Structure formats: structure tokens, C-alpha cells
Short mmCIF file of C-alpha atoms and ligand atoms in Angstrom, two decimals:
data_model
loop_
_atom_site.label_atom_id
_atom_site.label_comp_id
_atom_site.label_asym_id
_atom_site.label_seq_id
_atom_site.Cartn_x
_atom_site.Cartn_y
_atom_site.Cartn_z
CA UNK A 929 0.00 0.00 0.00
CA UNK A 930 1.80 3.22 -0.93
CA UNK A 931 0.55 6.72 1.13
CA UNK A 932 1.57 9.94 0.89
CA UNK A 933 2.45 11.90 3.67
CA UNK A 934 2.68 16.41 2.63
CA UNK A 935 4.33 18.78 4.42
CA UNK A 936 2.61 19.65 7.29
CA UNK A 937 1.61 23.19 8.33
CA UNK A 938 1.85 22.88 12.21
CA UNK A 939 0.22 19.80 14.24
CA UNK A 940 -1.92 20.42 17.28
CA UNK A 941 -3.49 18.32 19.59
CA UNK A 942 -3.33 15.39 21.58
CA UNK A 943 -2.46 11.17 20.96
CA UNK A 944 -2.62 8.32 22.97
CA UNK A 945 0.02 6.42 22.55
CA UNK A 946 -0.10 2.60 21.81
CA UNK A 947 1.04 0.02 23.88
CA UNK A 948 4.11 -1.01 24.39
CA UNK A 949 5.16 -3.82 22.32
CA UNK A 950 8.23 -5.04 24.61
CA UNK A 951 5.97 -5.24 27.33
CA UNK A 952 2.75 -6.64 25.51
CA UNK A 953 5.10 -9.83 24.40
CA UNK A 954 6.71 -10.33 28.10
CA UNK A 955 3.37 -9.98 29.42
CA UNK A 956 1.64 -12.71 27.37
CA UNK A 957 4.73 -14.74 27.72
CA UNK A 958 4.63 -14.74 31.62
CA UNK A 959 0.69 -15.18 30.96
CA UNK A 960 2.09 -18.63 29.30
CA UNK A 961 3.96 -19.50 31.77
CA UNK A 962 2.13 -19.43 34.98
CA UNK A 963 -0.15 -21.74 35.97
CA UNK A 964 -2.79 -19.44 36.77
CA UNK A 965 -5.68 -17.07 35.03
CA UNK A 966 -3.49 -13.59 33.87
CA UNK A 967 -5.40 -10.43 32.35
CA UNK A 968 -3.60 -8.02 30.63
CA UNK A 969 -5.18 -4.27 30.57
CA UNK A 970 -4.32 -2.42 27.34
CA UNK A 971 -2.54 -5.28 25.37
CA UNK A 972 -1.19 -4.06 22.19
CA UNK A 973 -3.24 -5.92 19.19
CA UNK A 974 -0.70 -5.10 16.67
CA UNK A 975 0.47 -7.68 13.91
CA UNK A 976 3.65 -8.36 15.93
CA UNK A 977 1.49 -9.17 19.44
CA UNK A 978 -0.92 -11.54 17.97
CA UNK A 979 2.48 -13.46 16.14
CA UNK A 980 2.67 -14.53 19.95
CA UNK A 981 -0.88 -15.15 21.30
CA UNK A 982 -0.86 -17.98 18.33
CA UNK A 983 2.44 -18.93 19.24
CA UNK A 984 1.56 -19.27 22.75
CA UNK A 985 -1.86 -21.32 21.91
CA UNK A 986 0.51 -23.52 19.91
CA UNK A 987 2.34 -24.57 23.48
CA UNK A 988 -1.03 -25.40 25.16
CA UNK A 989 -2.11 -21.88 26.52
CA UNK A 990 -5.67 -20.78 26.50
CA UNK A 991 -5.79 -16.86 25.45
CA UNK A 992 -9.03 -14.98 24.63
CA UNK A 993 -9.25 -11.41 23.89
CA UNK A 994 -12.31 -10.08 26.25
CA UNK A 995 -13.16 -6.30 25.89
CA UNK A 996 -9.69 -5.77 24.27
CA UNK A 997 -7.87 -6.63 27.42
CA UNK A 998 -6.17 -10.15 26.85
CA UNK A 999 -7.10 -13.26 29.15
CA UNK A 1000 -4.61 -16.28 29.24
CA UNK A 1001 -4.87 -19.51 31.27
CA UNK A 1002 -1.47 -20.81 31.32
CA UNK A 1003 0.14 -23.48 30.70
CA UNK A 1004 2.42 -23.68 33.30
CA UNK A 1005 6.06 -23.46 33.99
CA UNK A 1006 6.94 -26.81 33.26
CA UNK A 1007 3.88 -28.15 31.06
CA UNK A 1008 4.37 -26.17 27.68
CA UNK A 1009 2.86 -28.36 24.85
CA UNK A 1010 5.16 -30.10 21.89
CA UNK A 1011 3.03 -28.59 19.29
CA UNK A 1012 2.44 -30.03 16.17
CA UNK A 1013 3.57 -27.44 13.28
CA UNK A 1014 6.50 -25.56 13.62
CA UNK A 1015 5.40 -21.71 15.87
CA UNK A 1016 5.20 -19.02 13.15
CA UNK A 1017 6.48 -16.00 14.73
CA UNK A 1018 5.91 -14.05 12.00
CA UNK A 1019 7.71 -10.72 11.64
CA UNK A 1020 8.79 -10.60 15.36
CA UNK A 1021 12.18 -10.99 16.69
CA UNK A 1022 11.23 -10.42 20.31
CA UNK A 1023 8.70 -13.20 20.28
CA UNK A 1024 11.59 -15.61 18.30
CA UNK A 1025 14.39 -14.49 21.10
CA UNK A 1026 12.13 -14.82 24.62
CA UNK A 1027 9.82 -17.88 23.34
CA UNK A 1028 13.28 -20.32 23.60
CA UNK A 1029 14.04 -19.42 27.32
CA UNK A 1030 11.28 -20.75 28.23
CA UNK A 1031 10.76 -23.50 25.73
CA UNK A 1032 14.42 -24.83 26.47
CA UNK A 1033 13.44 -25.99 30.21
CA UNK A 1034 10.57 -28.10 28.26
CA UNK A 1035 12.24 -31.70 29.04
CA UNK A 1036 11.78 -33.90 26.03
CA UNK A 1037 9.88 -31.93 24.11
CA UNK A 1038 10.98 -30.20 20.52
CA UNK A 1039 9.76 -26.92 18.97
CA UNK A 1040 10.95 -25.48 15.83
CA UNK A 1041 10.15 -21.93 15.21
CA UNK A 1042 10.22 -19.96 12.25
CA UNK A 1043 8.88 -16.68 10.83
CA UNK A 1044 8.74 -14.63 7.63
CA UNK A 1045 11.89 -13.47 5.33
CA UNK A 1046 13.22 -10.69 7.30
CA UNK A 1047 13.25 -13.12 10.48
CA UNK A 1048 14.95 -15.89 8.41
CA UNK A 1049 17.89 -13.14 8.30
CA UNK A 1050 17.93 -12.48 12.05
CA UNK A 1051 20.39 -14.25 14.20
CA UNK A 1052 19.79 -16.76 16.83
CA UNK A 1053 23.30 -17.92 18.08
CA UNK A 1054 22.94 -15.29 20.28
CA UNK A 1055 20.60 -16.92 22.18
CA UNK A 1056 21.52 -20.56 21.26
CA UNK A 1057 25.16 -20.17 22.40
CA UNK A 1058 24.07 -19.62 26.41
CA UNK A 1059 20.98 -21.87 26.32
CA UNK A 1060 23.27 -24.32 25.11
CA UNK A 1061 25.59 -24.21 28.15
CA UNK A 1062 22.84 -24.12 30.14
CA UNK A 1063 21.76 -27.61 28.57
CA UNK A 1064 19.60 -27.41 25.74
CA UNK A 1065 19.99 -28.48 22.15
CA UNK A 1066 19.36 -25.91 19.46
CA UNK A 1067 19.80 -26.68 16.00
CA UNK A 1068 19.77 -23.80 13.88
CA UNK A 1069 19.67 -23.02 9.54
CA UNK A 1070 23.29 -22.72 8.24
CA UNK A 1071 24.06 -22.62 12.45
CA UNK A 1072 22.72 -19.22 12.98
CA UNK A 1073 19.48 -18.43 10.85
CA UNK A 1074 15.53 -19.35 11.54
CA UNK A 1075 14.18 -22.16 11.27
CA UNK A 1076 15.52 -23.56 14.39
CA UNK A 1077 14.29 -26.38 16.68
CA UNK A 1078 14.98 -25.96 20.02
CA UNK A 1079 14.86 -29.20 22.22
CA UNK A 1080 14.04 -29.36 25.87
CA UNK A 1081 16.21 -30.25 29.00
CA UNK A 1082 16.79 -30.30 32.33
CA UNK A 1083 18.88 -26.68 32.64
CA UNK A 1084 21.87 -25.69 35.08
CA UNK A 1085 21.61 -22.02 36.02
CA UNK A 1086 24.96 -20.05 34.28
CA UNK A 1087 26.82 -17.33 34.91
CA UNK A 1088 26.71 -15.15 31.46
CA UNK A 1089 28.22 -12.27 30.14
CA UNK A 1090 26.05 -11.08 27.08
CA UNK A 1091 28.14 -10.28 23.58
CA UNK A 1092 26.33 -7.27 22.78
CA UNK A 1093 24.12 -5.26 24.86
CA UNK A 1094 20.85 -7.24 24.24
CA UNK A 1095 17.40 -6.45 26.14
CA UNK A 1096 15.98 -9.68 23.84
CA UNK A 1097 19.17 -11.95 24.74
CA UNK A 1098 19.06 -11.29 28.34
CA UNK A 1099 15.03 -11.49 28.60
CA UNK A 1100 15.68 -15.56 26.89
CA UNK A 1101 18.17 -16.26 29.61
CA UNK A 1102 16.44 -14.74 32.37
CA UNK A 1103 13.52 -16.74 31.51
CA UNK A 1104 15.31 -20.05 31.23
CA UNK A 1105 17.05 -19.30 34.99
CA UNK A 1106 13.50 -19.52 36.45
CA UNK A 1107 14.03 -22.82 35.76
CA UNK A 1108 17.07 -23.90 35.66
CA UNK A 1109 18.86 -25.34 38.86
CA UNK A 1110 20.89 -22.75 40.76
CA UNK A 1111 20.83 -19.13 40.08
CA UNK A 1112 21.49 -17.63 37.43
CA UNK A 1113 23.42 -14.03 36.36
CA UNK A 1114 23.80 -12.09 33.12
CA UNK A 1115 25.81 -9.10 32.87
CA UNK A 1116 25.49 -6.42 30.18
CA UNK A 1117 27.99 -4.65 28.73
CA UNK A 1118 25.43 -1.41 29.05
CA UNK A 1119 22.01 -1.55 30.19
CA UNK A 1120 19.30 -2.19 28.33
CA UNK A 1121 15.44 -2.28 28.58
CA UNK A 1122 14.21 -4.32 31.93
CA UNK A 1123 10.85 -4.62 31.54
CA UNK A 1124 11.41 -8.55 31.64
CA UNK A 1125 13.14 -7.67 35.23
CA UNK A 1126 10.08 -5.47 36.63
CA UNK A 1127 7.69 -7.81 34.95
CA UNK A 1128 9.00 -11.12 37.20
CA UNK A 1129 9.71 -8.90 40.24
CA UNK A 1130 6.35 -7.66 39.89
CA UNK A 1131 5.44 -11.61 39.65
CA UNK A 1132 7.04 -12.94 42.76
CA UNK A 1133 10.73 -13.76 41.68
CA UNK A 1134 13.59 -12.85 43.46
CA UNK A 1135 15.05 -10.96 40.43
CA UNK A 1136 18.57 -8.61 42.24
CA UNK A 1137 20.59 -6.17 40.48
CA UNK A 1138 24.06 -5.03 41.09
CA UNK A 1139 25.34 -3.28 38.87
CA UNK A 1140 25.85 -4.28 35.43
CA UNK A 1141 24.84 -8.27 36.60
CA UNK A 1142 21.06 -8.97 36.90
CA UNK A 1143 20.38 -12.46 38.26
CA UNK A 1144 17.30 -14.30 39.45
CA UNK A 1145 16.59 -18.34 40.93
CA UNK A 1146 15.02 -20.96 40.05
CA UNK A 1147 11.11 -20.81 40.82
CA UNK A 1148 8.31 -22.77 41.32
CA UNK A 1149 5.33 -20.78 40.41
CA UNK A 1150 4.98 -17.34 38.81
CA UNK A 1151 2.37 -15.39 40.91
CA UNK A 1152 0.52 -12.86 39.04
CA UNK A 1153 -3.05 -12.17 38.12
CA UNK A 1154 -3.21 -8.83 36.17
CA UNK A 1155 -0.51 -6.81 33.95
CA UNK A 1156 -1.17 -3.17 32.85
CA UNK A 1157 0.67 -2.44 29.23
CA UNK A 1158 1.70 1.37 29.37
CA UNK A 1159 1.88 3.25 26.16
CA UNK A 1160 4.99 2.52 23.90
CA UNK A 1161 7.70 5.31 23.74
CA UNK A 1162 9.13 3.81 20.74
CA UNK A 1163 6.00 4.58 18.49
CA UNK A 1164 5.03 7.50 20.49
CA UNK A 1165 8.62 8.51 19.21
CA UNK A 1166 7.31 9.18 15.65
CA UNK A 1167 4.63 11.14 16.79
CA UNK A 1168 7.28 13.47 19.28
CA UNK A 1169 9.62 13.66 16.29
CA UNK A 1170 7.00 15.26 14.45
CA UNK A 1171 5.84 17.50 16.21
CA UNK A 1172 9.41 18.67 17.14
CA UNK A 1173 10.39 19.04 13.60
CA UNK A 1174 6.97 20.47 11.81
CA UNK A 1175 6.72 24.19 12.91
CA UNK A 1176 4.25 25.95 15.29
CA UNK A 1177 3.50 22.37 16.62
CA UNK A 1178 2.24 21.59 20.35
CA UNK A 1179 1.32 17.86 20.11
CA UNK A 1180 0.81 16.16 24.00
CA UNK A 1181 0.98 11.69 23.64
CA UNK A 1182 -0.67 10.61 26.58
CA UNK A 1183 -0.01 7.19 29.01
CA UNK A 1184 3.90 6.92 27.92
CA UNK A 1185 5.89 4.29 29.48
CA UNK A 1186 9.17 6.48 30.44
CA UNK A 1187 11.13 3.77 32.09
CA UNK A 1188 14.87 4.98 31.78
CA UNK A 1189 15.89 2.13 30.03
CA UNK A 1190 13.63 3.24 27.12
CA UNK A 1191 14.03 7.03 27.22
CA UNK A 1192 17.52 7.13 25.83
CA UNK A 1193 15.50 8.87 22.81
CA UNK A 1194 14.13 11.95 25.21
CA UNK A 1195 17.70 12.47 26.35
CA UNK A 1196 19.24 12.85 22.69
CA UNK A 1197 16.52 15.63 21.77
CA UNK A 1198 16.95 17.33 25.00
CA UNK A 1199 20.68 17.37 23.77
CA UNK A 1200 19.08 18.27 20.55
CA UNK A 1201 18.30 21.69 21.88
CA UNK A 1202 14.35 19.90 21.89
CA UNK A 1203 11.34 20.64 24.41
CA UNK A 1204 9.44 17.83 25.77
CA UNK A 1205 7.79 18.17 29.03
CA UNK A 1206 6.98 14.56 30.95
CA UNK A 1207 7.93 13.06 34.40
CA UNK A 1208 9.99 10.85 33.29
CA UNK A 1209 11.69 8.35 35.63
CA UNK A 1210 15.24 10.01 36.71
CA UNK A 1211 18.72 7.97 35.68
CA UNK A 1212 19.49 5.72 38.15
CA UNK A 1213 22.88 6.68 40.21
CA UNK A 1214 25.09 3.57 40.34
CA UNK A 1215 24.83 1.30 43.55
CA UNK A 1216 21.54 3.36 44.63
CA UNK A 1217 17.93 1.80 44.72
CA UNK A 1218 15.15 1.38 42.94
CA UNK A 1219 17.16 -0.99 41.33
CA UNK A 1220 17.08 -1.23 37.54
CA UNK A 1221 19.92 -1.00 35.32
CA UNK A 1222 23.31 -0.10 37.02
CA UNK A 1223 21.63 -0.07 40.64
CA UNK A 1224 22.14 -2.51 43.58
CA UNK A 1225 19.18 -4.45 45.22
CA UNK A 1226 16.23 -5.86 44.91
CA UNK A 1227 14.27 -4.91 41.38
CA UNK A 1228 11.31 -2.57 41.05
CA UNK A 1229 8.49 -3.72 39.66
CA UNK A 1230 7.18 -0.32 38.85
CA UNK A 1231 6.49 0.86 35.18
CA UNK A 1232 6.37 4.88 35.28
CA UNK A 1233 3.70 6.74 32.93
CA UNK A 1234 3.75 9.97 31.50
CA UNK A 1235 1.97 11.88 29.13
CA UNK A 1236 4.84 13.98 27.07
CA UNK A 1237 4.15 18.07 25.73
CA UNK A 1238 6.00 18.31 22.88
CA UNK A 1239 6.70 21.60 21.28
CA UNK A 1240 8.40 22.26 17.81
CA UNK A 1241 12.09 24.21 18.13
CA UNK A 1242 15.47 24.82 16.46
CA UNK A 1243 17.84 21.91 16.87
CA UNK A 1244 21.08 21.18 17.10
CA UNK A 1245 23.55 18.34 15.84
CA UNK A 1246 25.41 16.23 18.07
CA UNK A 1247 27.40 12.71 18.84
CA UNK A 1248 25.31 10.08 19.82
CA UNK A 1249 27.86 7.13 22.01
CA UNK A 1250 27.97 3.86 21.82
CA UNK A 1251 26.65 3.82 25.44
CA UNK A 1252 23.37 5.57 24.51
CA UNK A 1253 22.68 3.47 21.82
CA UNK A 1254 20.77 0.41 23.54
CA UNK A 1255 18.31 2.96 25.41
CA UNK A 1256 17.51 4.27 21.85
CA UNK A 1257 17.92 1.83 19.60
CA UNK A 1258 14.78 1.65 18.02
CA UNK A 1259 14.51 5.61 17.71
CA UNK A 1260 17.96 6.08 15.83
CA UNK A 1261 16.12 6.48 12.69
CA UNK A 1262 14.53 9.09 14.01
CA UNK A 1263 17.63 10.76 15.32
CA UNK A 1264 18.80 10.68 11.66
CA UNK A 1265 15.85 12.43 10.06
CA UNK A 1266 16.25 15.29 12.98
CA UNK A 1267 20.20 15.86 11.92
CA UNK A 1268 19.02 16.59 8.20
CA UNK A 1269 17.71 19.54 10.18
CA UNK A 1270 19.54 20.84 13.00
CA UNK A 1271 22.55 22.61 13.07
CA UNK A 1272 25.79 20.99 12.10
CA UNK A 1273 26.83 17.36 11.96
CA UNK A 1274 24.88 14.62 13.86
CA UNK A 1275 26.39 10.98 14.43
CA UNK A 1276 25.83 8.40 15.49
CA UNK A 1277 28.43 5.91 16.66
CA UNK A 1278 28.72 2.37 18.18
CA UNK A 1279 25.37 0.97 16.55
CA UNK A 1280 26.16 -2.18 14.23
CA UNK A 1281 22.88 -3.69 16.11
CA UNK A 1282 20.76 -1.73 13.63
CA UNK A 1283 22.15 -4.26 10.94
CA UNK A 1284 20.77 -7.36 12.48
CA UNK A 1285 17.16 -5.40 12.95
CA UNK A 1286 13.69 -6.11 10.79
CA UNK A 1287 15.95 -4.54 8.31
CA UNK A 1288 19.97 -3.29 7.55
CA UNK A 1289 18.52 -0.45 9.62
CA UNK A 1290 22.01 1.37 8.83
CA UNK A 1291 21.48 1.17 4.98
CA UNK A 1292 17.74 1.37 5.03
CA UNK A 1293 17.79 4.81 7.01
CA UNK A 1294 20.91 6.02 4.84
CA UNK A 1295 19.02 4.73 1.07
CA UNK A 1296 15.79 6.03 2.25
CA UNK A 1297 16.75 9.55 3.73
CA UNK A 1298 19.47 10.10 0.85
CA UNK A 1299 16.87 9.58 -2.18
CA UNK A 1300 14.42 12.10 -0.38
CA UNK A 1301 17.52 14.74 -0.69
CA UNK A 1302 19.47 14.23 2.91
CA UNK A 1303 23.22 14.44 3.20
CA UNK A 1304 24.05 11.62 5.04
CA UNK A 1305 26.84 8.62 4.69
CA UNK A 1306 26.88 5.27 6.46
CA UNK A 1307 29.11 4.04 8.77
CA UNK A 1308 30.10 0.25 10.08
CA UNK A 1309 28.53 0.57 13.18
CA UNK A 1310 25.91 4.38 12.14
CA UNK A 1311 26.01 7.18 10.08
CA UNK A 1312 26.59 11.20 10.05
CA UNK A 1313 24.08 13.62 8.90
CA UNK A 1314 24.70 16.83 7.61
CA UNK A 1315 22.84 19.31 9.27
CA UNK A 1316 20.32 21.90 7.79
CA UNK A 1317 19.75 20.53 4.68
CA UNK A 1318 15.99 19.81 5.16
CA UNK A 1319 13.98 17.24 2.37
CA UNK A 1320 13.26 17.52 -0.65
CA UNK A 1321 11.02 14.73 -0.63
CA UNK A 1322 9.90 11.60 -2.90
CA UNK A 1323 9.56 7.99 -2.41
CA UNK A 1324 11.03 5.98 0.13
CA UNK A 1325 10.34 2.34 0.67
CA UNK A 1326 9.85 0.66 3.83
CA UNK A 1327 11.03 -2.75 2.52
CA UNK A 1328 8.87 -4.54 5.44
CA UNK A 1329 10.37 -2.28 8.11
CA UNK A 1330 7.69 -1.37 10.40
CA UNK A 1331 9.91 1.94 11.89
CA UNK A 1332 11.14 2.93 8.14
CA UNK A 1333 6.98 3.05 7.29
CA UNK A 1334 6.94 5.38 9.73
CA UNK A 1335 9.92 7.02 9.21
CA UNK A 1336 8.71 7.71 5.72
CA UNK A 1337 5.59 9.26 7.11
CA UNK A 1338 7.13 11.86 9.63
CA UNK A 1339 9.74 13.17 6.22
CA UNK A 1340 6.82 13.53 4.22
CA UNK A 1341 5.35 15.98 6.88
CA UNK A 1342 8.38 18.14 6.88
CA UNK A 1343 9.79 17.67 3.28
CA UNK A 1344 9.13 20.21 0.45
CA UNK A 1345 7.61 17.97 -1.71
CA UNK A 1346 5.63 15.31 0.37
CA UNK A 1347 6.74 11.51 0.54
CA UNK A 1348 5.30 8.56 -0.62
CA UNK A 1349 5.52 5.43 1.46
CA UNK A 1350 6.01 2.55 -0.14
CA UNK A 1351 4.69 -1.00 2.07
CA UNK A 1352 2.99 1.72 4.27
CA UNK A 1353 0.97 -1.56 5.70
CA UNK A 1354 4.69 -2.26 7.59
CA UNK A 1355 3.76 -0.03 10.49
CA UNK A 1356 0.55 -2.52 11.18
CA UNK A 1357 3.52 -4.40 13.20
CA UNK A 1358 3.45 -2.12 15.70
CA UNK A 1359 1.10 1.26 15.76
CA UNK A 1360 -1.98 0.22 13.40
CA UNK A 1361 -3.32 3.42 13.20
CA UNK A 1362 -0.43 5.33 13.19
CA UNK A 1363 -1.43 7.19 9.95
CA UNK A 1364 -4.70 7.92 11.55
CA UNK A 1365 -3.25 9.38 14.11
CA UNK A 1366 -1.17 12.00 12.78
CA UNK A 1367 -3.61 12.91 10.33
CA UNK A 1368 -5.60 13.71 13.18
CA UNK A 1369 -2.58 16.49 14.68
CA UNK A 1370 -2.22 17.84 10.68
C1 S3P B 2299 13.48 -5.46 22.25
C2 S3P B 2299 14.81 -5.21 22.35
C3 S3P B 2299 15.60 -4.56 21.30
C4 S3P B 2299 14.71 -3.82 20.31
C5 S3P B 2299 13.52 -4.63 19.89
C6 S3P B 2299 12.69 -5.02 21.09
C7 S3P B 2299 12.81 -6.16 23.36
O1 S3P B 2299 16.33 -5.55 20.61
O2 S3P B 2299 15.44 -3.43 19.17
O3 S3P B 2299 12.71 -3.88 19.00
O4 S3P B 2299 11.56 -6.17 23.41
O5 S3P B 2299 13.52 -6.71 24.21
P1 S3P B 2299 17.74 -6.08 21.20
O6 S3P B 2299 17.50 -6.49 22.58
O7 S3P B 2299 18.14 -7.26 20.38
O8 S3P B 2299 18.68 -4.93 21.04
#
């Protein structure tokens, strides 16, 4: 489906912004897993979300959709069903990266997943390598790729230092040392989201932080009843850049999850010289509590809400660190389209993680931006913008890519010429609606 998006005069008004799809998927999951009745409030029914209620039917759980809130009788930690077909995850590599923690701990039982073309593309040593030493067999395509079979064992908890800072990779081992003998401790190079943290400390688990190692013991039972989904920062993102970059706009996006691990994105337009006004949940100080990424101590189960004022401003260019990238990872896109205009260079370094996303996120953001007019040059691991060039405008295609859809649609507001979207049906992963939505603030 190809839309096109005009430049925008100002936008006004208010969104609410969908729910968080990180936290939809861990929420069903742990729905999955316990052996109990679990309702989630505000579940996000987005292509990507309902990839994992069917994959979570296919393991024996019961999930109905009642009022839009989702309802799942578990199957229990230790009673998923062998299904008979291999689980389709479809487009979603959070669902193909958490499913296997728990799966692994399914003694004698087999499960091969698989998913569409991009996921075929997408990794999965990462999480094969430590379920492996924690005793399960995984036998992946070409001994990295989708479709993989992952076969159940008895697991011995590990003590695991993650590759790459990975929010997916250390959700799947977190989720296979509920149930594996022991305790067991990943530490990240940088932190990352932790909803999967708050979610099981919110469900009963022991789950302890200190400082870059987050570790948690083997369980019996999860203990929870209801989850509430907050709103998703990384599609309300698209909606914030917009109204930062289209003139005379005052947009407010209402119910935003601003858990610091996901807020990296408000930080780099603050830098940006940007104004958006939420209570967002401070940076942790090392070795001080609530714990959550670099803290010490037991970890919070809170998920802090917001609704975010955005206003449109001047910007300018600057450095985005390696360090920064993991807490913004999904908005870097977006961090590219606001150097083509803000003052001087922007960069960003220390992201080769976008390569090995739905898409070459590098080259897609680089190809798409450049053939609507931006300066801009790829890196290995980013890319540099040069500032205050503005859009011309034209067609960019999302190639699949949920976040270059939307990408597409944000230029066309602020281009001279309008965009057309290409695959525009892409951002149905996660923000059906989205189009809606800002046509509503134009
Ligand atoms: C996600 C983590 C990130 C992110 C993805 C969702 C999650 O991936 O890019 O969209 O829900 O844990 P990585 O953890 O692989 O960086």
C-alpha cells in the first residue's frame, strides 16, 4: 500500500500512545507461563502481538481477547505443549528471542520456530550459544538463521556475560534461569530495557541487580493475576519527532511508558536543543535503589507513565555514544531524520545492532533519507548527517520495516515535496493506526 504523507503546516493536539510492544510480548509470555488465570489491561493488538498469542496457543495456553484486554490460562512453567507445526512467529524478533528461554526448560519436548523473510535473516546464536551451556539443544539453519528447533532439557543455572548489549538476549536467559537449577546471572555490557526484570519482580521472583549483573533463581510458580501495558515510547517517538520538527507544533501523547531504560530517545533531543515536558523516571545513580539497570538491590516492579508536551524548536547536531545506543535503539532512525535539520553534523556511533534489525537499519535509514535529498553517509557501526539541509522529498520504501513506514511518514510531513511510502501496511507491526493518528494532529 503506498501513502503519501505532505508537508505539514503545524500539528496540534493530543495522541494516545499505543502500547508497548516489549511489554505486551513479556506480558503474554509470563501469561504462558504461569499456571494461573493472567489479564492483561491495554494489550497491544498489533500484527507483531498476535504473532505470539498464536504462538503461545501452539504450546497449550488458553488466550481470549475479552473487551480488548487479553485473558490467558497458562500453561504452566513446566507443562508447555510439543506442538504439532513448527510456531510461526511471524515478523517478530522479540517473540523468536524470549519464546526459547522458556521452551528450552521443556524436558523432552521439541519446537521449531520460524517466521517470515526478514526473520529468516535475524540471528539466533545469540541466544543458542548460552541456552546451550545451560543444557539445551538448538539446531539452527546454516548454524545461525531461523528455522531452528529448540529441544528441551533439564537446565543448570549459568553465569553469562552477554556479547552485545541485548534487552531480547538477556530477557531468553532470564527466563530459562527460572528454571534452571541454581541461580542464574547475566551481565550487560550497558544496560538495556528491563521490563522482563520489573515484569518477574512484579510476579514474585527474586530478580537482584548489582550493577551491570542482573540475576534471578530458580522458581516454582509465577504469581501474578493482572498486567497493565503502558503506552509505547518507541511509536510514540514518531509522533514526538513530528511535532518537534513540523513548525508551530504543540502535540501532548498521553499514558507513555518512560522507564529509563527506554528514554535514551528523550535524552538525545533534550541534547538536541528539543522541548518535551513529561515526568519521566530520573537515571538511576550507580549502587543506589530502585534498582534497575546499574543499581544494587532488589528490582522494582514499577512501570512509570507519562503523558509527554511536545513543542516544535530549532535543533542542534550532536554525537550520539555507543553507550546511549541500547536505550535508543529503536529511535535512531529518528535521530537521523532530525540531523538533516539541525545545526551541524549529527552521528551516530557504536550501533552495528541496527544491521541485524527487521531490516539493515544502517542502509535502510541512509538509502531512504538520501533519495528524499538528505546528506548523510553510512558508517560500520551508524552514520553522520549533515545538518540543515531539510527534504526535498519523494519515495522511500519501507522494505517490510515497520519503523522505516513510519519514518517515511514523519519526512513527508516536513519535506518540500511530500513523501510517498512505499509498504505503508509495515507499520501494522506495531502502531496500526499510526497514519490515523497523525492525520488527526495535521
Ligand atoms: C526489544 C529489544 C531490542 C529492540 C527490539 C525489542 C525487546 O532488541 O530493538 O525492537 O523487546 O527486548 P535487542 O534487545 O536485540 O537490542
Amino acid at each position: 500500500m503506498n501513502v503519501r504523507f505532505d508537508r505539514a503546516e503545524r500539528l496540534r493536539g493530543e495522541v494516545v500512545a499505543p502500547p508497548d510492544k516489549s511489554i505486551s510480548h513479556r506480558a503474554a509470555l509470563l501469561g504462558a507461563m504461569s499456571a494461573g488465570t493472567v489479564r492483561i489491561a491495554n494489550y497491544l493488538h498489533a500484527e507483531d502481538t498476535t504473532s505470539t498469542l498464536n504462538a503461545l496457543r501452539q504450546v497449550g495456553a488458553h488466550v481470549e481477547v475479552r473487551d480488548g484486554d487479553v485473558v490467558i490460562r497458562g500453561a504452566g512453567l513446566r507443562a508447555a505443549a510439543e506442538p504439532g507445526e513448527p510456531i510461526d512467529v511471524g515478523n517478530a524478533g522479540t517473540l523468536m528471542r524470549l519464546l526459547p528461554g522458556w521452551l528450552a526448560a521443556q524436558e523432552g519436548k521439541a519446537f521449531t520456530l520460524d517466521g517470515d523473510a526478514s526473520i529468516r535473516g535475524r540471528p539466533v546464536d545469540r541466544i543458542a550459544d548460552p541456552l546451550r551451556l545451560m543444557g539445551a539443544s538448538i539446531e539452527a539453519t546454516d548454524g545461525r538463521y531461523p528455522p531452528f528447533v529448540v529441544r528441551g532439557a533439564r537446565l543448570r543455572a549459568i553465569d553469562y556475560a552477554l556479547p552485545v548489549a541485548s534487552a531480547q538476549v538477556k530477557s531468553c536467559v532470564l527466563l530459562a534461569g527460572l528454571l534452571a537449577e541454581g541461580t542464574t546471572t547475566v551481565t550487560e555490557p550497558a544496560p538495556s530495557r528491563d521490563h522482563t526484570e520489573r515484569m518477574l519482580a512484579g510476579a514474585g521472583v527474586a530478580v537482584r541487580r548489582a550493577g551491570c549483573d542482573v540475576s534471578v533463581t530458580s522458581t516454582d510458580e509465577l504469581d501474578v493475576d493482572e498486567i497493565a501495558v503502558p503506552g509505547d515510547l518507541s511509536s510514540a517517538a514518531f509522533v514526538i519527532a513530528a511535532g518537534v520538527l513540523v513548525p508551530g507544533s504543540r502535540v501532548v501523547v498521553r499514558d507513555v511508558g518512560v522507564n529509563w531504560t527506554r528514554t535514551g530517545f528523550l535524552r538525545i533531543l533534550q541534547r538536541m536543543g528539543a522541548i518535551v515536558i513529561g515526568d519521566v523516571e530520573p537515571l538511576p545513580e550507580a549502587g543506589t535503589g530502585p534498582a534497575s539497570g546499574r543499581g544494587t538491590g532488589a528490582v522494582t516492579a514499577v512501570e512509570p507513565v507519562s503523558d509527554l508536551d511536545v513543542t516544535a524548536g530549532p535543533l542542534q547536531g550532536i554525537v550520539v555514544e555507543p553507550d546511549e545506543v541500547p536505550l535508543a535503539i529503536d529511535e535512531l532512525p529518528l535521530v537521523a531524520l532530525l540531523g538533516c535539520f539541525a545545526e551541524g553534523e549529527t552521528v551516530v556511533r557504536g550501533a552495528g545492532e541496527l544491521r541485524v534489525k527487521e531490516s539493515d537499519r544502517i542502509a535502510a535509514v541512509v538509502d531512504g533519507l538520501r533519495g528524499l535529498g538528505a546528506q548523510i553517509e553510512a558508517t560500520q557501526e551508524g552514520f553522520v548527517v549533515t545538518g540543515d539541509t531539510g527534504l526535498r522529498g519523494g519515495v522511500l520504501d519501507a522494505h517490510g520495516d515497520h519503523r522505516m513506514a513510519m519514518l517515511g511518514a514523519v519526512a513527508g510531513l516536513v519535506s518540500r515535496e511530500g513523501v510517498e511510502v512505499v509498504g505503508m501496511e509495515a507499520a501494522e507491526v506495531s502502531y496500526p493506526g499510526f497514519a490515523e493518528d497523525l492525520g488527526r494532529l495535521g
